[in-house]
């Protein structure tokens, strides 16, 4: 155990498996569930529900006399089978039912459980106005994935069981209830109304849902099926702006997946305080209401669009084709994430798709280098929710992309369509995808899955180039640096891939032409020689950039400059910009500065801006300034972020103007606030006074309330940079109070971590006390914010709060975060301080022990 905590050596990946991790499998099945019928009455003020759950089960064999249902902290009134009461045991987690009459194979039985639950911890969430947030809407919503449906109804709660489902629910007027499938009846009963929903297509328990609220209902349609957006009243316009492309997306995915949308309707319900971005419940997706855009946010926020297409893609990958076990969740999450790339390609252009893909790769790479490395498929974990990480989403998307590159456009879609058609309304494992590929195309992609899916990691390439003018030979040396020579450990292996290497030639006024050769890269270091008619202007490694990898280009400046200017592949241009940024110097800066003005693709310009900030020359500032006028908001944002890294009075002034004048984009304004904080907190002699900057940021906090609190969160981010300022700390603390709009409050809580590191001992103590109090709030997002803040602190005292959160939280994600942050804080402070902390704790225990002993002796003395 201590090994894990102190394992900080570089190149050695941390382990995914935390102490207590063990293998998980689906349980043995007593039979096939055919149908689940929930008959519910909600009491919203009491946060409770009364329920009757009826499960129709088709026994697999004769003679089963006992079976177990998942049910957490429910009050079980009775269990009947075919109308007859049965004996049962209940330990708060499972109901163990003893059957009077053992089963007969294929003779269906009806299990009926009468139950109730008050203030459920998970699964179903009651949202209501309170003294601090009097305008909060009244809502009830559910979240089943991964193993939380058992908190609101008894069930065989694992994704291998697929059945039809039905929910009948009684709620107070004027609220409405939305659920899976079609609405088959409504009934008025005095102050109450009953909604009756039926889903006739099979699905697993984790996709059963219920959303109750006083919603506005915005109606759209796709091929005669209703497509509905439910939002809080007054946000109708935002709903259209945010979800209005849904019918086109349904059409697009129906075509791509070769299977028309399978359910009678598609609803998206935006709910308050949702604990995920979105959840793809069958035919009824729930989304966080934070995804609703206003017109200004819609300018440069693509996150909502990606969320909408992601959850929709799950209606095929996840809902229609269900994963048999969480260990294979990458099959659905990878494709849902890949659908975002597909949609970006379709709706915008190929470059957008490619850049999206690069960002997915980076998200995975940062988890791999900073958090842990793991195989994408694994049964070993503490809680299934831990698997929902950058490996199964972003790396999963990258794997689908590599399959596409390997098969080519036509065969890839044929394989995907075969997979969906052959497995519709069934459950699958990773191997079923391999089989579908083989069935549809004849290709066996086991080599790719073995390297990228069943084991962790990716290749780290170093590519060097030289030209021999006498014999017209290009020499390219490729090194796989992830594998260290002479070392044999589980994450020290070589990849075996066929990689295209291109040589670029340019003609004035024309697109560069590439002469491409494909080579097999499978050793630690290989040199390839290519005879060419003349010296190329640039080299393009992994033409198309399809492989998931890191790459370090060790070319000379002229080749990198030419690649940045002429490589037709936008991602290759970004790699060239990175290499130039690393090289530094005036030549590199000039090339980057030209690209910031001239490159046709916004993302290259944005990336170039970031690289300019890496070059430590006074000219970097001048090179960036024209970028502030870029017409694309995302480029301006990158320029602003870059200026925040150049800590001079000149860049402070440039950003200050932006903060004062405002920008067409919320995100640009927010990053300008962060930037001025960063510069003012660190610049040398000619820096602006702290008071001035604090005043400016405080004005932003007072005046710029608005959409999702993006701008004000930027101001808090700016304040958090003043690590030694008590005044800044006091402002931040003010915004952690209840009643502050939630997004801003969460940002402020998180900021307490950053600002703590330079504060006086007394102030660190105040911060700790405050976080300790906040840790008692049950809301998931508050707990995550507290954990994040504590993880930034550099005091052993943070460990105790993290530990008690890890022990007490009902949420597996919070638990995992807290455990990881404990390791981080221990690393921040070093083993010595940790030992001091342990010793202090031991001393404290000794002291307590001594006191107890003394009291015991006193008592004994008295009793004698
Ligand atoms: Zn997903």
Short mmCIF file of N, CA and C in Angstrom, two decimals, residues 653-752:
data_model
loop_
_atom_site.label_atom_id
_atom_site.label_comp_id
_atom_site.label_asym_id
_atom_site.label_seq_id
_atom_site.Cartn_x
_atom_site.Cartn_y
_atom_site.Cartn_z
N UNK A 653 -1.31 44.98 -19.86
CA UNK A 653 -2.14 46.07 -20.40
C UNK A 653 -3.06 45.58 -21.51
N UNK A 654 -2.52 44.74 -22.37
CA UNK A 654 -3.33 44.22 -23.48
C UNK A 654 -4.55 43.45 -22.93
N UNK A 655 -4.32 42.64 -21.90
CA UNK A 655 -5.42 41.84 -21.36
C UNK A 655 -6.39 42.70 -20.55
N UNK A 656 -5.81 43.67 -19.84
CA UNK A 656 -6.65 44.56 -19.03
C UNK A 656 -7.68 45.27 -19.91
N UNK A 657 -7.23 45.71 -21.09
CA UNK A 657 -8.14 46.37 -22.03
C UNK A 657 -9.31 45.45 -22.36
N UNK A 658 -8.96 44.17 -22.62
CA UNK A 658 -9.98 43.19 -22.98
C UNK A 658 -10.99 43.01 -21.85
N UNK A 659 -10.46 42.94 -20.61
CA UNK A 659 -11.35 42.76 -19.46
C UNK A 659 -12.30 43.95 -19.36
N UNK A 660 -11.75 45.14 -19.59
CA UNK A 660 -12.57 46.34 -19.46
C UNK A 660 -13.58 46.47 -20.61
N UNK A 661 -13.10 46.21 -21.84
CA UNK A 661 -13.96 46.40 -23.01
C UNK A 661 -14.92 45.24 -23.23
N UNK A 662 -14.53 44.07 -22.80
CA UNK A 662 -15.34 42.89 -23.09
C UNK A 662 -15.01 42.33 -24.45
N UNK A 663 -15.55 41.14 -24.74
CA UNK A 663 -15.29 40.48 -26.02
C UNK A 663 -16.59 39.80 -26.46
N UNK A 664 -16.66 39.46 -27.73
CA UNK A 664 -17.86 38.77 -28.22
C UNK A 664 -18.01 37.40 -27.58
N UNK A 665 -16.92 36.86 -27.03
CA UNK A 665 -16.97 35.51 -26.45
C UNK A 665 -16.78 35.55 -24.93
N UNK A 666 -17.64 34.81 -24.22
CA UNK A 666 -17.49 34.70 -22.76
C UNK A 666 -16.12 34.13 -22.39
N UNK A 667 -15.69 33.14 -23.18
CA UNK A 667 -14.48 32.41 -22.81
C UNK A 667 -13.24 33.29 -22.95
N UNK A 668 -13.26 34.18 -23.96
CA UNK A 668 -12.14 35.10 -24.12
C UNK A 668 -12.06 36.03 -22.90
N UNK A 669 -13.21 36.54 -22.49
CA UNK A 669 -13.24 37.44 -21.32
C UNK A 669 -12.74 36.71 -20.07
N UNK A 670 -13.20 35.47 -19.90
CA UNK A 670 -12.82 34.71 -18.71
C UNK A 670 -11.32 34.46 -18.68
N UNK A 671 -10.76 34.08 -19.82
CA UNK A 671 -9.32 33.80 -19.84
C UNK A 671 -8.50 35.07 -19.68
N UNK A 672 -9.05 36.20 -20.13
CA UNK A 672 -8.33 37.46 -19.90
C UNK A 672 -8.25 37.74 -18.40
N UNK A 673 -9.32 37.45 -17.67
CA UNK A 673 -9.30 37.63 -16.20
C UNK A 673 -8.25 36.72 -15.55
N UNK A 674 -8.22 35.46 -15.98
CA UNK A 674 -7.21 34.54 -15.43
C UNK A 674 -5.81 35.06 -15.75
N UNK A 675 -5.66 35.55 -16.98
CA UNK A 675 -4.36 36.03 -17.43
C UNK A 675 -3.85 37.21 -16.61
N UNK A 676 -4.71 38.20 -16.37
CA UNK A 676 -4.20 39.36 -15.62
C UNK A 676 -3.82 38.95 -14.20
N UNK A 677 -4.55 38.01 -13.64
CA UNK A 677 -4.18 37.52 -12.31
C UNK A 677 -2.81 36.88 -12.34
N UNK A 678 -2.60 36.03 -13.33
CA UNK A 678 -1.32 35.31 -13.43
C UNK A 678 -0.17 36.28 -13.61
N UNK A 679 -0.35 37.27 -14.48
CA UNK A 679 0.74 38.22 -14.74
C UNK A 679 1.01 39.07 -13.51
N UNK A 680 -0.06 39.64 -12.94
CA UNK A 680 0.11 40.55 -11.81
C UNK A 680 0.73 39.84 -10.61
N UNK A 681 0.42 38.55 -10.45
CA UNK A 681 0.94 37.83 -9.29
C UNK A 681 2.42 37.50 -9.45
N UNK A 682 2.93 37.51 -10.68
CA UNK A 682 4.30 37.04 -10.87
C UNK A 682 5.29 38.02 -11.48
N UNK A 683 4.82 39.13 -12.11
CA UNK A 683 5.80 39.96 -12.81
C UNK A 683 6.77 40.65 -11.86
N UNK A 684 7.84 41.13 -12.45
CA UNK A 684 8.91 41.73 -11.66
C UNK A 684 8.68 43.20 -11.38
N UNK A 685 9.60 44.02 -11.82
CA UNK A 685 9.68 45.40 -11.37
C UNK A 685 8.50 46.28 -11.78
N UNK A 686 8.11 46.21 -13.09
CA UNK A 686 7.11 47.18 -13.53
C UNK A 686 5.69 46.61 -13.44
N UNK A 687 5.46 45.79 -12.43
CA UNK A 687 4.16 45.16 -12.40
C UNK A 687 3.08 46.09 -11.81
N UNK A 688 1.85 45.84 -12.21
CA UNK A 688 0.76 46.63 -11.66
C UNK A 688 0.58 46.31 -10.17
N UNK A 689 0.04 47.24 -9.41
CA UNK A 689 -0.11 46.96 -7.98
C UNK A 689 -1.21 45.93 -7.77
N UNK A 690 -1.03 45.18 -6.72
CA UNK A 690 -1.99 44.13 -6.38
C UNK A 690 -3.39 44.73 -6.20
N UNK A 691 -3.43 45.88 -5.51
CA UNK A 691 -4.74 46.49 -5.25
C UNK A 691 -5.50 46.77 -6.53
N UNK A 692 -4.78 47.32 -7.52
CA UNK A 692 -5.42 47.67 -8.79
C UNK A 692 -6.04 46.43 -9.43
N UNK A 693 -5.27 45.36 -9.48
CA UNK A 693 -5.75 44.16 -10.16
C UNK A 693 -6.91 43.55 -9.39
N UNK A 694 -6.78 43.51 -8.06
CA UNK A 694 -7.88 42.97 -7.26
C UNK A 694 -9.14 43.78 -7.49
N UNK A 695 -8.98 45.08 -7.60
CA UNK A 695 -10.14 45.93 -7.79
C UNK A 695 -10.82 45.61 -9.12
N UNK A 696 -9.98 45.46 -10.14
CA UNK A 696 -10.52 45.16 -11.47
C UNK A 696 -11.28 43.83 -11.45
N UNK A 697 -10.66 42.82 -10.85
CA UNK A 697 -11.31 41.49 -10.83
C UNK A 697 -12.57 41.52 -9.96
N UNK A 698 -12.53 42.28 -8.88
CA UNK A 698 -13.72 42.38 -8.03
C UNK A 698 -14.86 43.06 -8.78
N UNK A 699 -14.51 44.06 -9.61
CA UNK A 699 -15.54 44.70 -10.42
C UNK A 699 -16.18 43.69 -11.37
N UNK A 700 -15.35 42.84 -11.97
CA UNK A 700 -15.90 41.80 -12.85
C UNK A 700 -16.88 40.94 -12.05
N UNK A 701 -16.50 40.56 -10.84
CA UNK A 701 -17.37 39.72 -10.01
C UNK A 701 -18.69 40.41 -9.71
N UNK A 702 -18.63 41.73 -9.54
CA UNK A 702 -19.86 42.44 -9.21
C UNK A 702 -20.75 42.64 -10.43
N UNK A 703 -20.13 42.77 -11.61
CA UNK A 703 -20.91 43.21 -12.77
C UNK A 703 -21.16 42.16 -13.85
N UNK A 704 -20.37 41.09 -13.85
CA UNK A 704 -20.45 40.22 -15.03
C UNK A 704 -21.17 38.90 -14.76
N UNK A 705 -22.16 38.93 -13.88
CA UNK A 705 -22.95 37.71 -13.66
C UNK A 705 -23.58 37.33 -14.99
N UNK A 706 -23.69 36.06 -15.26
CA UNK A 706 -24.33 35.70 -16.52
C UNK A 706 -24.11 34.25 -16.86
N UNK A 707 -24.22 33.94 -18.11
CA UNK A 707 -24.36 32.58 -18.58
C UNK A 707 -23.36 31.62 -17.93
N UNK A 708 -23.91 30.67 -17.17
CA UNK A 708 -23.11 29.64 -16.49
C UNK A 708 -21.95 30.21 -15.68
N UNK A 709 -21.97 31.51 -15.44
CA UNK A 709 -20.95 32.16 -14.61
C UNK A 709 -19.54 31.97 -15.17
N UNK A 710 -19.44 31.86 -16.50
CA UNK A 710 -18.14 31.63 -17.12
C UNK A 710 -17.18 32.79 -16.84
N UNK A 711 -17.66 34.02 -17.02
CA UNK A 711 -16.76 35.17 -16.87
C UNK A 711 -16.36 35.36 -15.41
N UNK A 712 -17.34 35.27 -14.52
CA UNK A 712 -17.00 35.46 -13.10
C UNK A 712 -16.09 34.33 -12.61
N UNK A 713 -16.26 33.14 -13.15
CA UNK A 713 -15.35 32.05 -12.78
C UNK A 713 -13.93 32.38 -13.21
N UNK A 714 -13.82 33.07 -14.36
CA UNK A 714 -12.50 33.51 -14.80
C UNK A 714 -11.89 34.48 -13.80
N UNK A 715 -12.72 35.39 -13.27
CA UNK A 715 -12.22 36.35 -12.29
C UNK A 715 -11.74 35.64 -11.03
N UNK A 716 -12.48 34.64 -10.59
CA UNK A 716 -12.04 33.87 -9.42
C UNK A 716 -10.71 33.18 -9.73
N UNK A 717 -10.61 32.64 -10.95
CA UNK A 717 -9.36 32.01 -11.37
C UNK A 717 -8.20 33.00 -11.31
N UNK A 718 -8.46 34.24 -11.72
CA UNK A 718 -7.44 35.28 -11.66
C UNK A 718 -7.03 35.58 -10.23
N UNK A 719 -8.02 35.69 -9.35
CA UNK A 719 -7.74 35.98 -7.94
C UNK A 719 -6.92 34.86 -7.29
N UNK A 720 -7.21 33.64 -7.71
CA UNK A 720 -6.54 32.49 -7.08
C UNK A 720 -5.04 32.48 -7.33
N UNK A 721 -4.61 33.30 -8.33
CA UNK A 721 -3.18 33.36 -8.62
C UNK A 721 -2.42 34.13 -7.54
N UNK A 722 -3.14 34.96 -6.78
CA UNK A 722 -2.49 35.76 -5.74
C UNK A 722 -2.31 34.92 -4.48
N UNK A 723 -1.31 34.08 -4.52
CA UNK A 723 -1.19 33.06 -3.49
C UNK A 723 -0.81 33.62 -2.12
N UNK A 724 -0.27 34.85 -2.11
CA UNK A 724 0.11 35.39 -0.80
C UNK A 724 -0.88 36.44 -0.32
N UNK A 725 -1.93 36.67 -1.09
CA UNK A 725 -2.82 37.79 -0.75
C UNK A 725 -3.99 37.35 0.12
N UNK A 726 -4.07 37.95 1.28
CA UNK A 726 -5.20 37.66 2.16
C UNK A 726 -6.47 38.29 1.60
N UNK A 727 -6.31 39.47 0.98
CA UNK A 727 -7.48 40.14 0.41
C UNK A 727 -8.14 39.28 -0.66
N UNK A 728 -7.30 38.71 -1.55
CA UNK A 728 -7.85 37.85 -2.60
C UNK A 728 -8.54 36.63 -1.99
N UNK A 729 -7.92 36.07 -0.97
CA UNK A 729 -8.51 34.91 -0.29
C UNK A 729 -9.88 35.26 0.27
N UNK A 730 -9.97 36.42 0.89
CA UNK A 730 -11.25 36.81 1.49
C UNK A 730 -12.36 36.94 0.44
N UNK A 731 -12.00 37.48 -0.73
CA UNK A 731 -13.01 37.58 -1.79
C UNK A 731 -13.46 36.19 -2.22
N UNK A 732 -12.50 35.30 -2.42
CA UNK A 732 -12.86 33.95 -2.87
C UNK A 732 -13.76 33.27 -1.84
N UNK A 733 -13.40 33.39 -0.58
CA UNK A 733 -14.21 32.76 0.47
C UNK A 733 -15.65 33.25 0.43
N UNK A 734 -15.78 34.55 0.14
CA UNK A 734 -17.12 35.15 0.06
C UNK A 734 -17.98 34.42 -0.98
N UNK A 735 -17.34 34.00 -2.08
CA UNK A 735 -18.09 33.36 -3.17
C UNK A 735 -18.25 31.84 -3.00
N UNK A 736 -17.84 31.33 -1.85
CA UNK A 736 -18.09 29.90 -1.58
C UNK A 736 -19.34 29.75 -0.72
N UNK A 737 -19.99 30.87 -0.41
CA UNK A 737 -21.16 30.79 0.47
C UNK A 737 -22.37 30.19 -0.25
N UNK A 738 -23.24 29.57 0.52
CA UNK A 738 -24.50 29.09 -0.03
C UNK A 738 -25.29 30.28 -0.53
N UNK A 739 -25.96 30.10 -1.65
CA UNK A 739 -26.71 31.20 -2.23
C UNK A 739 -26.01 31.76 -3.45
N UNK A 740 -24.68 31.61 -3.50
CA UNK A 740 -23.92 32.00 -4.70
C UNK A 740 -24.29 31.01 -5.81
N UNK A 741 -24.52 31.49 -7.04
CA UNK A 741 -24.87 30.55 -8.12
C UNK A 741 -23.88 29.39 -8.18
N UNK A 742 -24.44 28.21 -8.37
CA UNK A 742 -23.61 27.03 -8.19
C UNK A 742 -22.32 26.94 -8.99
N UNK A 743 -22.34 27.24 -10.31
CA UNK A 743 -21.08 27.11 -11.06
C UNK A 743 -19.98 28.01 -10.48
N UNK A 744 -20.37 29.21 -10.04
CA UNK A 744 -19.40 30.15 -9.49
C UNK A 744 -18.93 29.67 -8.12
N UNK A 745 -19.85 29.15 -7.36
CA UNK A 745 -19.50 28.65 -6.03
C UNK A 745 -18.51 27.48 -6.15
N UNK A 746 -18.77 26.58 -7.08
CA UNK A 746 -17.87 25.42 -7.23
C UNK A 746 -16.47 25.87 -7.65
N UNK A 747 -16.41 26.83 -8.59
CA UNK A 747 -15.11 27.36 -9.00
C UNK A 747 -14.38 27.95 -7.80
N UNK A 748 -15.12 28.69 -6.97
CA UNK A 748 -14.49 29.34 -5.82
C UNK A 748 -13.98 28.31 -4.82
N UNK A 749 -14.76 27.26 -4.62
CA UNK A 749 -14.30 26.20 -3.70
C UNK A 749 -13.00 25.58 -4.22
N UNK A 750 -13.00 25.27 -5.51
CA UNK A 750 -11.78 24.68 -6.09
C UNK A 750 -10.59 25.64 -5.97
N UNK A 751 -10.87 26.95 -6.14
CA UNK A 751 -9.78 27.94 -6.12
C UNK A 751 -9.11 28.02 -4.75
N UNK A 752 -9.80 27.60 -3.71
CA UNK A 752 -9.19 27.65 -2.37
C UNK A 752 -7.92 26.81 -2.31
#
